[in-house]
PDB file of C-alpha atoms and ligand atoms in Angstrom:
ATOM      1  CA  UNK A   1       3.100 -15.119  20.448  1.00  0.00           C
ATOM      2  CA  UNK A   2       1.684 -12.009  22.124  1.00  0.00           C
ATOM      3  CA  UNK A   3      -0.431 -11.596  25.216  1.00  0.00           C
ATOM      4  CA  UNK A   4      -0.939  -8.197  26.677  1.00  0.00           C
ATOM      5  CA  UNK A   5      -3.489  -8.106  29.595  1.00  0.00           C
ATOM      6  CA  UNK A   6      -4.583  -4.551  31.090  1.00  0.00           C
ATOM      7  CA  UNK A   7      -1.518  -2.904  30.000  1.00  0.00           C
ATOM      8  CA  UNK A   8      -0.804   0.081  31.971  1.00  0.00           C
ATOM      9  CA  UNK A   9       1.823   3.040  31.068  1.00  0.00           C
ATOM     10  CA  UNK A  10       2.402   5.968  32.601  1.00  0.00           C
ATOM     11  CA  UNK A  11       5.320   8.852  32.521  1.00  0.00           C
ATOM     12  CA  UNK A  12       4.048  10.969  35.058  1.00  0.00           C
ATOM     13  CA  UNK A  13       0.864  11.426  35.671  1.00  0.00           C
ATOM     14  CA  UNK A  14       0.361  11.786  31.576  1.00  0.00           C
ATOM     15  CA  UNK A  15      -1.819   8.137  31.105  1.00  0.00           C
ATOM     16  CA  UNK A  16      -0.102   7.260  28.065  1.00  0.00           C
ATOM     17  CA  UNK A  17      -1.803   3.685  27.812  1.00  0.00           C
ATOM     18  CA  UNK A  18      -4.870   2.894  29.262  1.00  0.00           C
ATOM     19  CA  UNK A  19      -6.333  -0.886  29.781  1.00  0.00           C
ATOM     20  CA  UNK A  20      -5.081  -2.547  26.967  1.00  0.00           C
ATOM     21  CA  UNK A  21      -5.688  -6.243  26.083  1.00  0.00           C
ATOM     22  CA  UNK A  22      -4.967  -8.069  22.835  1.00  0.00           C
ATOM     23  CA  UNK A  23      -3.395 -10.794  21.471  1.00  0.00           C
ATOM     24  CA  UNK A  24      -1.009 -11.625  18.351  1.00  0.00           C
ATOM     25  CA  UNK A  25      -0.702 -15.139  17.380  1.00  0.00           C
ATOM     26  CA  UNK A  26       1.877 -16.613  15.812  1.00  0.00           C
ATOM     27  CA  UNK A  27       2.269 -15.435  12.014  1.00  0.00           C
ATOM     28  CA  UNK A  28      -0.170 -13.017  12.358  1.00  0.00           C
ATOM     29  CA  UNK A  29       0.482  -9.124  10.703  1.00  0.00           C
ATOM     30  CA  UNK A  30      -1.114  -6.691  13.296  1.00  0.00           C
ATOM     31  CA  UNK A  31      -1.379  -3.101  12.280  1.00  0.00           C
ATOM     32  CA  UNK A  32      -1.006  -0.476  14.890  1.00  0.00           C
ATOM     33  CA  UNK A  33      -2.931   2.898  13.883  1.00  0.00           C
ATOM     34  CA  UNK A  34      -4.107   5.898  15.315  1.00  0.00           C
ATOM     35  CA  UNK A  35      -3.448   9.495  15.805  1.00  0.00           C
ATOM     36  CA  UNK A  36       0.408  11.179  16.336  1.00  0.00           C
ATOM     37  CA  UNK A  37       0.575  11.003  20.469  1.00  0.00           C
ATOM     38  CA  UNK A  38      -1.862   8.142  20.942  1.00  0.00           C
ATOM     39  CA  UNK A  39       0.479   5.922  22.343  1.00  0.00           C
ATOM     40  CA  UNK A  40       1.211   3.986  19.360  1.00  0.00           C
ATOM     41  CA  UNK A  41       4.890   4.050  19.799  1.00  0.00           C
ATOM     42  CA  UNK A  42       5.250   3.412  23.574  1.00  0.00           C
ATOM     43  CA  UNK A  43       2.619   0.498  23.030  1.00  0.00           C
ATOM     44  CA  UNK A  44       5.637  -1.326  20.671  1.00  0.00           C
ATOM     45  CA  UNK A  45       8.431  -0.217  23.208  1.00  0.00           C
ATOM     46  CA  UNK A  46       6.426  -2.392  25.927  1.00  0.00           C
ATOM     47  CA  UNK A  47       6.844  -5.400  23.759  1.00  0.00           C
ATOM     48  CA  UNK A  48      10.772  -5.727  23.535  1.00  0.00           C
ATOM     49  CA  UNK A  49      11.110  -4.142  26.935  1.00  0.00           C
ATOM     50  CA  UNK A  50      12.603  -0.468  25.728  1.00  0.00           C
ATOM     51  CA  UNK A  51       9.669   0.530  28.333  1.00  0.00           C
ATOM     52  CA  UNK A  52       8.440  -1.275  31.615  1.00  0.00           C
ATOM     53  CA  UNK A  53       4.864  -1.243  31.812  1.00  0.00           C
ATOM     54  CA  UNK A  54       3.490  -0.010  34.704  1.00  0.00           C
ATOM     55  CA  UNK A  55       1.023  -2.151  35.417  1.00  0.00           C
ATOM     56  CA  UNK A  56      -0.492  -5.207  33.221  1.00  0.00           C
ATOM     57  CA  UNK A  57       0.878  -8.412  31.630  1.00  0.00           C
ATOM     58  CA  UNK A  58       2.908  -8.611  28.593  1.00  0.00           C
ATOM     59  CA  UNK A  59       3.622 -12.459  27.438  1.00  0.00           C
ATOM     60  CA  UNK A  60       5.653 -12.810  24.637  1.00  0.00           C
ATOM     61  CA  UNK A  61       6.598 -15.787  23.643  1.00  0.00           C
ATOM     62  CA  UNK A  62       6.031 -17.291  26.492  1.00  0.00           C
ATOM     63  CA  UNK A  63       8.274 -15.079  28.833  1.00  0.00           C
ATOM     64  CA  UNK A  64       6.546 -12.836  31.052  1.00  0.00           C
ATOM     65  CA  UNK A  65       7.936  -9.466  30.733  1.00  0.00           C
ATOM     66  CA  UNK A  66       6.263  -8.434  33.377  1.00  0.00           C
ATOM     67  CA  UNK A  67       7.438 -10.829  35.714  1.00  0.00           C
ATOM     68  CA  UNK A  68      10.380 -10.606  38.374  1.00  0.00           C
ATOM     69  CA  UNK A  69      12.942 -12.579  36.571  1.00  0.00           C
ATOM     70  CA  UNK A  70      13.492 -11.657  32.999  1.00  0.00           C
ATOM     71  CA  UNK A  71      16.593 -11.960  31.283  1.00  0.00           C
ATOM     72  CA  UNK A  72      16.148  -9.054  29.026  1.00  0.00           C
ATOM     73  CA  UNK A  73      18.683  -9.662  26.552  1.00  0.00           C
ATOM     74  CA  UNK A  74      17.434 -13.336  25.850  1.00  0.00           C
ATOM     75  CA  UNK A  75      13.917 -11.446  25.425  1.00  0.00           C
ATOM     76  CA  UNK A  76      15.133  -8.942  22.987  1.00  0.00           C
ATOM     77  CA  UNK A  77      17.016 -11.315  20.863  1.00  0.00           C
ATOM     78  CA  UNK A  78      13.384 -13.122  19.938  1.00  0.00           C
ATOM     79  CA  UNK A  79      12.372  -9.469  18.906  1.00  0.00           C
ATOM     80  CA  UNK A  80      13.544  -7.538  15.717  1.00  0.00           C
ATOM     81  CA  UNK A  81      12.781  -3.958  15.985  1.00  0.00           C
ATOM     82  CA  UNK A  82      12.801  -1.604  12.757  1.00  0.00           C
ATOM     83  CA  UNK A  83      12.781   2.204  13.654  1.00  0.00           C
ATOM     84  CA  UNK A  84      11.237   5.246  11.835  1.00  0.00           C
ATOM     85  CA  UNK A  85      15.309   6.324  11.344  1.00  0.00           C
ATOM     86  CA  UNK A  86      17.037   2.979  11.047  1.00  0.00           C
ATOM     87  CA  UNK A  87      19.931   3.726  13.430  1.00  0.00           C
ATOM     88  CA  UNK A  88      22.494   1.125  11.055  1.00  0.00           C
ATOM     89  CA  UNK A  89      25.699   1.158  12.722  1.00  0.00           C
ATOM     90  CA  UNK A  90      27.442   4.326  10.673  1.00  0.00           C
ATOM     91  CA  UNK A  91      31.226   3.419  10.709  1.00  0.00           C
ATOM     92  CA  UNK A  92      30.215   0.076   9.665  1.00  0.00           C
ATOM     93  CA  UNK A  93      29.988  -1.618   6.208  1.00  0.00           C
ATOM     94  CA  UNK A  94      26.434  -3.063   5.396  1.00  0.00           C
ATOM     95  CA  UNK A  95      27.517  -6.841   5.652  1.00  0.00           C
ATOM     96  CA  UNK A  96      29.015  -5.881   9.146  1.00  0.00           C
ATOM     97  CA  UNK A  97      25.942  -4.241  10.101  1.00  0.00           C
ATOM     98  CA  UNK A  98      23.981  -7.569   9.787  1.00  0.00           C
ATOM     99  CA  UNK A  99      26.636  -9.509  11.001  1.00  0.00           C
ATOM    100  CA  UNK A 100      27.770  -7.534  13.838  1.00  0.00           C
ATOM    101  CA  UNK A 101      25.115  -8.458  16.492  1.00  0.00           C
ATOM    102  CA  UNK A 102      24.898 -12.611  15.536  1.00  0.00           C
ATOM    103  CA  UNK A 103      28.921 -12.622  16.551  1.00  0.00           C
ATOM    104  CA  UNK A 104      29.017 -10.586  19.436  1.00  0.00           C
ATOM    105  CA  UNK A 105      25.759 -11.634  21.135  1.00  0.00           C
ATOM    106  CA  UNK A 106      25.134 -14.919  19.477  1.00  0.00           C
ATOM    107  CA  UNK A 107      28.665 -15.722  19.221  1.00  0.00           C
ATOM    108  CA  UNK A 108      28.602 -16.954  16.116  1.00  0.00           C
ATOM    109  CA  UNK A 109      31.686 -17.808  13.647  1.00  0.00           C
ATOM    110  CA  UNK A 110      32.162 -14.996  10.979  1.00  0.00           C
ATOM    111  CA  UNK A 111      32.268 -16.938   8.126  1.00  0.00           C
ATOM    112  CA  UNK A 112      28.578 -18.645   8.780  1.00  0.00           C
ATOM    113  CA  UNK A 113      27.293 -14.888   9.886  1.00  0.00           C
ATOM    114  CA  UNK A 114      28.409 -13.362   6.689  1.00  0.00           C
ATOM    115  CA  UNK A 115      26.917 -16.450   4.822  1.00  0.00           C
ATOM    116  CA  UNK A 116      23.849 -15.880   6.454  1.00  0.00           C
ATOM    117  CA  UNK A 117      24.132 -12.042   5.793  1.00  0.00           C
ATOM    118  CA  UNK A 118      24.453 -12.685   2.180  1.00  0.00           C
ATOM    119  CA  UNK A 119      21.201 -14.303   1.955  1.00  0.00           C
ATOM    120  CA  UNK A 120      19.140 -11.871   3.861  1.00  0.00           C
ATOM    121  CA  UNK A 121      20.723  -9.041   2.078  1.00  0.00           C
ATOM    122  CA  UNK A 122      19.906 -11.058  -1.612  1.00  0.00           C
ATOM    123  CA  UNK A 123      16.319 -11.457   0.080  1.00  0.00           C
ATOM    124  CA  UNK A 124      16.153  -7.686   0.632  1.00  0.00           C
ATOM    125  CA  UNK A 125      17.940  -6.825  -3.000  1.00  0.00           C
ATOM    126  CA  UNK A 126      20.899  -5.442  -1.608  1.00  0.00           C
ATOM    127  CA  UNK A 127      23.571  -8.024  -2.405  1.00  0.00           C
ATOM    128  CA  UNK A 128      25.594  -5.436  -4.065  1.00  0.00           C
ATOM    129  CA  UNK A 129      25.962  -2.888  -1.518  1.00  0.00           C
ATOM    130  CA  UNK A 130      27.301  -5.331   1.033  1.00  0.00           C
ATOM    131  CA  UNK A 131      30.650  -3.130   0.823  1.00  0.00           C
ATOM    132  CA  UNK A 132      29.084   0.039   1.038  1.00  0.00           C
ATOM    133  CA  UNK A 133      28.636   2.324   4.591  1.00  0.00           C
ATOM    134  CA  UNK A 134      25.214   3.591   5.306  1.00  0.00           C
ATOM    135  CA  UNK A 135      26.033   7.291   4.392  1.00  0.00           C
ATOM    136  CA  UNK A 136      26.198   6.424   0.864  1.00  0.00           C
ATOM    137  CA  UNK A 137      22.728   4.984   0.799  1.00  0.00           C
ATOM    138  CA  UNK A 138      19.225   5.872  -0.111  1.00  0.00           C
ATOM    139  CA  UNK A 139      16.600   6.122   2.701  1.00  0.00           C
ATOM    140  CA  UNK A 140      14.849   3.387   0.915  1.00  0.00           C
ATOM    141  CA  UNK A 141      17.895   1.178   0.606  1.00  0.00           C
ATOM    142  CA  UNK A 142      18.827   1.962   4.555  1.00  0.00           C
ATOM    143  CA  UNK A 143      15.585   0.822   5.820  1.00  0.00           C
ATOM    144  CA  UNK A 144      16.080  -2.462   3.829  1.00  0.00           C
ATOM    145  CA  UNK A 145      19.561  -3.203   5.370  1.00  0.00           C
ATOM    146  CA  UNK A 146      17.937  -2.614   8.881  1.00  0.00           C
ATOM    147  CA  UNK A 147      14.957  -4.840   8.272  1.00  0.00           C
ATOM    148  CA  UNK A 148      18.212  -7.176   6.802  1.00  0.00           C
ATOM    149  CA  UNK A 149      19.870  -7.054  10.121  1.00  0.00           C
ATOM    150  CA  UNK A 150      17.053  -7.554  12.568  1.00  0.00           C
ATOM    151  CA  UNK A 151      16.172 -10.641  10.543  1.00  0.00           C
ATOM    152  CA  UNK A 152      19.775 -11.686  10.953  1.00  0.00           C
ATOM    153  CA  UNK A 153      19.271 -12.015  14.588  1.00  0.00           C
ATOM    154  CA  UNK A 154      16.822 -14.554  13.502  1.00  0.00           C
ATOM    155  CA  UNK A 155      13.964 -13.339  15.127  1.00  0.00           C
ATOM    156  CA  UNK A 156      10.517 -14.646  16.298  1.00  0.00           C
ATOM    157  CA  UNK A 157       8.566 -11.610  16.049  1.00  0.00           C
ATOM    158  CA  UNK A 158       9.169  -8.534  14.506  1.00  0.00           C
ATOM    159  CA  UNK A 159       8.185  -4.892  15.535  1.00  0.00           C
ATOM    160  CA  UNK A 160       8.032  -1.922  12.991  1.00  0.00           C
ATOM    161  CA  UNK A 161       7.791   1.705  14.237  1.00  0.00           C
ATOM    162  CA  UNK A 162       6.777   3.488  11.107  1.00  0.00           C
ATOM    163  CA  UNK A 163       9.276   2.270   9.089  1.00  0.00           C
ATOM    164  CA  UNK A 164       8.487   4.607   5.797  1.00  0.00           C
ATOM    165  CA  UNK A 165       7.809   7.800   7.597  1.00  0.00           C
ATOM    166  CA  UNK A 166      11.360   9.277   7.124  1.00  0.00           C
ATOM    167  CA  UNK A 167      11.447   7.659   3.433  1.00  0.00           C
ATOM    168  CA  UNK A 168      10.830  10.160   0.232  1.00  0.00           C
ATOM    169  CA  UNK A 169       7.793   9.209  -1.133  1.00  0.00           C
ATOM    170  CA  UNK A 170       9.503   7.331  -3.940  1.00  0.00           C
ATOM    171  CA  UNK A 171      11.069   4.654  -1.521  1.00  0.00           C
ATOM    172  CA  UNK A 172       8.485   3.777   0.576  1.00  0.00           C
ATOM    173  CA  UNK A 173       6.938   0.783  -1.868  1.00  0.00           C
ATOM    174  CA  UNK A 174      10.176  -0.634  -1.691  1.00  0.00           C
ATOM    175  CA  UNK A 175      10.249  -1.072   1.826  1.00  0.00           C
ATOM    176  CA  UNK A 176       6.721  -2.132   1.912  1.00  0.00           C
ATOM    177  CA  UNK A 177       7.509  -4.705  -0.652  1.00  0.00           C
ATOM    178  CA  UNK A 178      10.239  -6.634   1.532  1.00  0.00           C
ATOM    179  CA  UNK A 179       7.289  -6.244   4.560  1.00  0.00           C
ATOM    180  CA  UNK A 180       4.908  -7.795   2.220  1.00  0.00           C
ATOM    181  CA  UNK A 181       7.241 -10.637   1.283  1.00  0.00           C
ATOM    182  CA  UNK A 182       8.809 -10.655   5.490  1.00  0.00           C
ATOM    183  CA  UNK A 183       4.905 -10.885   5.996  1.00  0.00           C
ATOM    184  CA  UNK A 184       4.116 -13.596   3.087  1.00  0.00           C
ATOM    185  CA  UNK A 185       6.962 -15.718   4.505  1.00  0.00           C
ATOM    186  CA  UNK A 186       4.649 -16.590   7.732  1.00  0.00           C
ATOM    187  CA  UNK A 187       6.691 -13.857  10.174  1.00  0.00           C
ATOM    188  CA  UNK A 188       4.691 -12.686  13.231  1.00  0.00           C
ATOM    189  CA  UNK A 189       5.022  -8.746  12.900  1.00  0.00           C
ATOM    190  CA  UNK A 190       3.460  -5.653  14.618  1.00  0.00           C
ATOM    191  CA  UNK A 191       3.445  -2.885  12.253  1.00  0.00           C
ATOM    192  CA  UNK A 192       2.723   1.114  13.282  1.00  0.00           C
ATOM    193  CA  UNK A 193       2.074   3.074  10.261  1.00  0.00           C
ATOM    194  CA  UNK A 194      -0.038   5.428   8.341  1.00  0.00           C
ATOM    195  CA  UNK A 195       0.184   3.305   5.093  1.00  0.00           C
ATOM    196  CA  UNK A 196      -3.427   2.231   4.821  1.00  0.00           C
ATOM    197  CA  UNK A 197      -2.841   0.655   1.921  1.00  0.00           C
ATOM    198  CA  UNK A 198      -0.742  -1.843   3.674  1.00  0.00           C
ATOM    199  CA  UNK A 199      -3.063  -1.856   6.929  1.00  0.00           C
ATOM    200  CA  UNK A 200      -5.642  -2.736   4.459  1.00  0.00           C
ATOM    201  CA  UNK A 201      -3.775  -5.382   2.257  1.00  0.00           C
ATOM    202  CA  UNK A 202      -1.476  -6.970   4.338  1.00  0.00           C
ATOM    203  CA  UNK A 203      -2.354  -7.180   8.081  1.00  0.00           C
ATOM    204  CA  UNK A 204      -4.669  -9.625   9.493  1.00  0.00           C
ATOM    205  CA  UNK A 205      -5.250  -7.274  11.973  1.00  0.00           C
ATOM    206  CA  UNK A 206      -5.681  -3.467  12.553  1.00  0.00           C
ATOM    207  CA  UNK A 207      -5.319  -2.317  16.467  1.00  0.00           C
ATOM    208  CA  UNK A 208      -6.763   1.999  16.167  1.00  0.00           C
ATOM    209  CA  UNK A 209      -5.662   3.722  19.315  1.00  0.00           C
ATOM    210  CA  UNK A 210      -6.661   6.359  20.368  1.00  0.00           C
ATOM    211  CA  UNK A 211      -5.536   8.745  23.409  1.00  0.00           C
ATOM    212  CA  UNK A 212      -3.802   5.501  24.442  1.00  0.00           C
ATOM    213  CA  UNK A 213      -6.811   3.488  24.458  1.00  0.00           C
ATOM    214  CA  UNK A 214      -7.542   0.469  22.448  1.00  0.00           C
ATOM    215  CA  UNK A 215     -10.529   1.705  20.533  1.00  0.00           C
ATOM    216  CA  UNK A 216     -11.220  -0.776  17.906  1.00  0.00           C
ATOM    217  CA  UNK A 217      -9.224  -4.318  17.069  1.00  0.00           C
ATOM    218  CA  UNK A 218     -10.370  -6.340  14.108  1.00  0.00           C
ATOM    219  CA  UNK A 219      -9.875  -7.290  10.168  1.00  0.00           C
ATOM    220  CA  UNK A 220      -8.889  -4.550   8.059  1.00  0.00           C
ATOM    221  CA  UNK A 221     -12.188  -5.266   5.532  1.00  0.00           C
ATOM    222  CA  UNK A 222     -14.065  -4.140   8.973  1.00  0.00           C
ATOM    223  CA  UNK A 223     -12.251  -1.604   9.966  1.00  0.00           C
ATOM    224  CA  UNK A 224     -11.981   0.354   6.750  1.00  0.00           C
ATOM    225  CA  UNK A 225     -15.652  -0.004   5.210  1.00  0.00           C
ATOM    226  CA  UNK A 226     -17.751   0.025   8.424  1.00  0.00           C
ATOM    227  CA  UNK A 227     -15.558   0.893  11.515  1.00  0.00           C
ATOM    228  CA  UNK A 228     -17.462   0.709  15.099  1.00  0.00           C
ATOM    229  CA  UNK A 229     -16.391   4.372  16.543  1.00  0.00           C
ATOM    230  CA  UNK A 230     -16.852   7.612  15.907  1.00  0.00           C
ATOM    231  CA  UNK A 231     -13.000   8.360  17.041  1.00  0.00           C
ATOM    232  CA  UNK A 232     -12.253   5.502  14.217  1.00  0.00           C
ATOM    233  CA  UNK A 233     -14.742   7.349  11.484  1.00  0.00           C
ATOM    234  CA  UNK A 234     -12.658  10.653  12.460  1.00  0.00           C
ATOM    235  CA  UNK A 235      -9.623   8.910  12.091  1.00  0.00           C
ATOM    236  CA  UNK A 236     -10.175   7.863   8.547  1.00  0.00           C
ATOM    237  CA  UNK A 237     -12.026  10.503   7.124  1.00  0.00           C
ATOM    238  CA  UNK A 238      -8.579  12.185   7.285  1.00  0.00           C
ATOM    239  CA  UNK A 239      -5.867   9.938   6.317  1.00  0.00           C
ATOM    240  CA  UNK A 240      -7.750   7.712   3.242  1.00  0.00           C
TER     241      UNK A 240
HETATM  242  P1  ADP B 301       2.593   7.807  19.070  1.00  0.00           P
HETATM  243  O1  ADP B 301       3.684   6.855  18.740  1.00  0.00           O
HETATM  244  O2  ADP B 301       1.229   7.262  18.868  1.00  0.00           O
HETATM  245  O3  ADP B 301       2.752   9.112  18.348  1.00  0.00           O
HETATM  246  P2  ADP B 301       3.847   7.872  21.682  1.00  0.00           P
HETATM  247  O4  ADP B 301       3.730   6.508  22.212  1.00  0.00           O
HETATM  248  O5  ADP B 301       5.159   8.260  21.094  1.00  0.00           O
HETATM  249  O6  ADP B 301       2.677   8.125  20.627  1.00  0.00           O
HETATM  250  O7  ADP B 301       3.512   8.928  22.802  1.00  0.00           O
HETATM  251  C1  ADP B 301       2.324   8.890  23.568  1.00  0.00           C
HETATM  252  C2  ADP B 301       2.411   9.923  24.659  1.00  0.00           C
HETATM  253  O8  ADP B 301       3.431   9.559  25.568  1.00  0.00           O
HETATM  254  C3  ADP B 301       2.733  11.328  24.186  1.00  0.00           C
HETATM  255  O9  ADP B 301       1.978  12.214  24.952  1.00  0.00           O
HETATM  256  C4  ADP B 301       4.201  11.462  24.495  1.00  0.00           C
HETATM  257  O10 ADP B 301       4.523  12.787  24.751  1.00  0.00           O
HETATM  258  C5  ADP B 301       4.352  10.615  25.741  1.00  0.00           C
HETATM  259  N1  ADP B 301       5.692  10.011  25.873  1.00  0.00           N
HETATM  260  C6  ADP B 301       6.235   9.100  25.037  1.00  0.00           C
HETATM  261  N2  ADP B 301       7.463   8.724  25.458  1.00  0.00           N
HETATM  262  C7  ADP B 301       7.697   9.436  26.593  1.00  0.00           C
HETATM  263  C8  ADP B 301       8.795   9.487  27.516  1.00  0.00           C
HETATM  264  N3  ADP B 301       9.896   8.728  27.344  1.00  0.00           N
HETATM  265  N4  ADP B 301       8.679  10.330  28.568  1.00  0.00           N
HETATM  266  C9  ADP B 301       7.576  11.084  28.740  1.00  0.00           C
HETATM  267  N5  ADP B 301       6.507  11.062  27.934  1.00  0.00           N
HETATM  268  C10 ADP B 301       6.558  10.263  26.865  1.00  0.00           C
HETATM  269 MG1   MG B 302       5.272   6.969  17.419  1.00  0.00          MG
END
């Protein structure tokens, strides 16, 4: 699904990602961990084109996005993208949020959009706030509808950018719950977070960088009991 081949970034002269190749197949859960500033972010925005890279492949899905001719907007509707704030659409109602981007860049017919809104937002456990506007949510319940309304773009991969930082300690198994079953349902996602516990459970994969290098990329049960660097051992003895 993935292919990233001596991935370059740069803003400046600040190196912001150094040399980094990896895969993600299809249906695989890749965890993307590693210090604040490491590059963790900027690594995700190279995926769905919110950054050009500045030198390297990216592949996904078959598209080149490093390539000459990319229709962008064709690339980003394969990609779902949940942020640390959720950015829902505030002066609309939760089922327009979902349905808003399947009519007006997918053209599709409202009635089928909202149908298909419904079910995501029952898969989520939302169905009754479909009337309400974001403002009168809960952090917990606003991260839901976004993960709701990138699926509703009907996505082939999906990217989360710590999607429980900004959540109250409370709400963050709640969101990690609809990951687990988005994850369980055979979705190909890359996932930045500091939940270990999820790292750990639910990825196939953990990615650690560091400084924007690609310091260690394995299974979790490696990683976590016996990981191969120093900057990894660091890393851990902190957070766990
Ligand atoms: P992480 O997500 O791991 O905390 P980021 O990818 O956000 O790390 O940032 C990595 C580095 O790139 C940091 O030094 C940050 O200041 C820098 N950076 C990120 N985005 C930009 C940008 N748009 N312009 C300039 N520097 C940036
Ligand atoms: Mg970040």
């Amino acid at each position: 699904m993935i292919k990233v081949e001596k991935l370059y970034k740069k803003f400046g002269s600040n190196e912001v990602l150094k040399d980094i190749s990896t895969e993600i197949k299809k249906g695989e859960v890749v965890s993307i961990i590693g210090p604040s500033g490491s590059g963790k972010s900027t690594f995700l925005r190279c995926l769905n084109l919110l950054e050009t890279p500045t030198s390297g492949t990216v592949i996904v899905n078959g598209q080149n996005l490093s390539g000459p001719k990319k229709d962008i907007q064709k690339i980003r509707q394969q990609i779902g993208m949940v942020f640390q704030h959720f950015h829902l659409f505030p002066h609309l109602t939760v089922l327009e949020n979902l349905t808003y981007a399947p009519m007006k860049v997918k053209g599709e017919k409202k009635a089928l959009a909202e149908d298909k809104a419904r079910t995501l937002l029952k898969r989520v456990g939302l169905s009754d706030k479909e009337k309400a506007y974001p403002s009168s949510l809960s952090g917990g319940q606003k991260q839901r509808v976004a993960i709701a309304r990138a699926l509703a773009m009907e996505p082939e991969l999906m990217l989360f950018d710590e999607p429980t930082s900004a959540l109250d300690p409370e709400m963050v198994k709640e969101v990690l719950e609809v990951m687990k079953d988005l994850a369980k349902s055979g979705m190909t996602m890359a996932v930045v977070t500091h939940e270990m516990g999820f790292a750990r459970e639910v990825a196939d994969r953990v990615l650690f960088l560091d400084h924007g290098v690609l310091v260690e990329d394995g299974e979790p049960v490696e990683f976590f009991s016996s990981p191969k660097t120093e900057r990894a051992r660091d890393f851990l003895e902190k957070v766990l």
